[in-house]
Amino acid sequence: MTLARTLLSATTLMAAGPLAAEASEKRIFMDIGAVSALHDRGEQIGRQTLEFGAGIEIDVQEATVYGAFYRLLPVGDQRAAFEDEADFILGVAWGGHGYSADVSANWLTYPGEDADSSLEVVGAVTLEAPFAPTLIGFYDTDLKDWGLEFAAGPEWALGDWTLSAIGRAGFVQPGDDSAHRSYAGIELAAARPVSEFVEFGFFAGRYRR
């Protein structure tokens, strides 16, 4: 699961807001981004990369069900060294007393590449506490990879901007019995609304394995 997929899932969770008991309103969301280096759970999987994600969500009883499409496209003079990726996501998010949660199934495909498609299951729980501590876990049902990540950090307002600093730490256990890897890092982000339906932002991150 790439960073963008993590953010897409988190955005869906945060955008849900108060969950209505009987609401059935449909909402469309979309993210477009460009990065100079793309990291996934402590591993660099791309240099200059364009990302696109879009989906739809609907409230069902006390949960929010969503479906999304995510596209990763390496660009630049080193794009041949990294894989294109197109993912199809189906998930559900809900909130309880003092927490919110998100579970999704992600069909990961690699157009034009030799890599096989795989199904990844991801779960996340965020506590309604200072720094919004979040635990994320994943399991790839085909490759048998699995891992856990913990993230937390402050957020504050500065005029029209929302600033945040998120620390992440985790590990990944490959399914081929190779050595596991652990990582830690920090992300700094800033975002501001451009219009009622559009928000602009940027982030910078630093990771060590």
CSV table of C-alpha atoms in Angstrom, one decimal, residues 83-195:
chain,number,residue,atom,x,y,z
A,83,GLU,CA,6.4,0.3,-11.9
A,84,ASP,CA,3.2,1.9,-13.0
A,85,GLU,CA,0.3,1.0,-10.7
A,86,ALA,CA,-3.5,1.1,-10.9
A,87,ASP,CA,-5.5,0.1,-7.8
A,88,PHE,CA,-9.2,-0.5,-7.1
A,89,ILE,CA,-10.3,0.1,-3.6
A,90,LEU,CA,-13.5,-0.9,-1.7
A,91,GLY,CA,-13.8,0.0,2.0
A,92,VAL,CA,-15.9,1.0,4.9
A,93,ALA,CA,-15.3,3.6,7.6
A,94,TRP,CA,-17.2,4.2,10.9
A,95,GLY,CA,-16.9,6.0,14.2
A,96,GLY,CA,-17.4,5.0,17.8
A,97,HIS,CA,-17.0,6.6,21.2
A,98,GLY,CA,-13.4,7.9,21.2
A,99,TYR,CA,-12.3,6.3,17.9
A,100,SER,CA,-12.8,6.0,14.2
A,101,ALA,CA,-11.9,3.1,12.0
A,102,ASP,CA,-11.4,2.2,8.4
A,103,VAL,CA,-11.1,-1.2,6.6
A,104,SER,CA,-10.5,-1.6,2.9
A,105,ALA,CA,-9.7,-4.2,0.3
A,106,ASN,CA,-7.3,-3.0,-2.4
A,107,TRP,CA,-6.8,-4.8,-5.7
A,108,LEU,CA,-3.3,-3.8,-6.8
A,109,THR,CA,-2.4,-4.0,-10.5
A,110,TYR,CA,0.6,-3.0,-12.5
A,111,PRO,CA,-0.3,-2.2,-16.1
A,112,GLY,CA,2.4,-3.0,-18.6
A,113,GLU,CA,4.7,-4.6,-16.0
A,114,ASP,CA,5.7,-8.2,-15.2
A,115,ALA,CA,4.5,-7.9,-11.5
A,116,ASP,CA,1.4,-10.0,-10.7
A,117,SER,CA,-1.7,-8.4,-9.3
A,118,SER,CA,-2.5,-8.9,-5.6
A,119,LEU,CA,-5.2,-8.3,-3.1
A,120,GLU,CA,-4.3,-6.3,0.0
A,121,VAL,CA,-6.4,-5.8,3.1
A,122,VAL,CA,-5.8,-2.7,5.2
A,123,GLY,CA,-7.2,-1.6,8.5
A,124,ALA,CA,-6.7,1.6,10.5
A,125,VAL,CA,-7.9,2.8,13.9
A,126,THR,CA,-7.6,6.4,15.0
A,127,LEU,CA,-8.1,7.5,18.6
A,128,GLU,CA,-9.8,10.8,19.4
A,129,ALA,CA,-6.9,11.9,21.6
A,130,PRO,CA,-4.1,14.5,21.4
A,131,PHE,CA,-2.0,14.1,18.2
A,132,ALA,CA,-4.7,11.6,16.8
A,133,PRO,CA,-2.7,8.4,17.3
A,134,THR,CA,-3.3,6.0,14.5
A,135,LEU,CA,-2.5,2.3,14.1
A,136,ILE,CA,-2.5,0.9,10.5
A,137,GLY,CA,-2.1,-2.7,9.6
A,138,PHE,CA,-2.0,-4.5,6.2
A,139,TYR,CA,-1.9,-8.0,4.8
A,140,ASP,CA,-1.3,-9.0,1.2
A,141,THR,CA,-3.4,-12.2,0.6
A,142,ASP,CA,-1.3,-13.2,-2.5
A,143,LEU,CA,2.3,-12.2,-1.6
A,144,LYS,CA,1.7,-12.9,2.2
A,145,ASP,CA,3.4,-9.6,3.1
A,146,TRP,CA,2.2,-8.0,6.3
A,147,GLY,CA,3.1,-5.1,8.5
A,148,LEU,CA,2.1,-2.5,11.1
A,149,GLU,CA,2.5,1.3,11.3
A,150,PHE,CA,1.9,3.8,14.0
A,151,ALA,CA,1.4,7.5,13.2
A,152,ALA,CA,0.7,10.5,15.3
A,153,GLY,CA,1.3,14.3,15.3
A,154,PRO,CA,-0.1,17.7,16.0
A,155,GLU,CA,-2.2,19.9,13.7
A,156,TRP,CA,-2.7,23.6,14.0
A,157,ALA,CA,-4.2,26.6,12.1
A,158,LEU,CA,-2.3,29.5,10.7
A,159,GLY,CA,-4.6,31.9,9.0
A,160,ASP,CA,-6.2,30.0,6.1
A,161,TRP,CA,-3.6,27.3,6.3
A,162,THR,CA,-3.8,24.0,8.2
A,163,LEU,CA,-0.3,22.8,9.2
A,164,SER,CA,0.6,19.4,10.5
A,165,ALA,CA,3.6,17.3,11.5
A,166,ILE,CA,3.1,13.5,11.5
A,167,GLY,CA,5.6,11.0,12.8
A,168,ARG,CA,5.5,7.5,11.4
A,169,ALA,CA,7.2,4.3,12.5
A,170,GLY,CA,6.5,0.7,11.4
A,171,PHE,CA,7.8,-2.6,10.0
A,172,VAL,CA,7.1,-4.8,7.1
A,173,GLN,CA,7.5,-8.6,7.0
A,174,PRO,CA,7.8,-9.9,3.4
A,175,GLY,CA,6.0,-13.1,2.6
A,176,ASP,CA,9.0,-14.7,0.9
A,177,ASP,CA,10.8,-15.2,4.2
A,178,SER,CA,13.4,-12.5,3.4
A,179,ALA,CA,14.5,-10.1,6.2
A,180,HIS,CA,11.9,-7.8,7.6
A,181,ARG,CA,12.5,-4.0,7.4
A,182,SER,CA,11.6,-1.3,9.9
A,183,TYR,CA,11.4,2.4,9.3
A,184,ALA,CA,10.7,5.7,11.0
A,185,GLY,CA,10.2,9.2,9.7
A,186,ILE,CA,8.4,12.5,9.8
A,187,GLU,CA,6.1,14.3,7.4
A,188,LEU,CA,5.4,18.1,7.4
A,189,ALA,CA,2.3,19.3,5.5
A,190,ALA,CA,0.4,22.4,4.8
A,191,ALA,CA,-3.0,22.8,3.2
A,192,ARG,CA,-5.6,25.5,2.5
A,193,PRO,CA,-8.9,25.7,0.8
A,194,VAL,CA,-9.0,27.3,-2.7
A,195,SER,CA,-12.8,27.1,-3.0
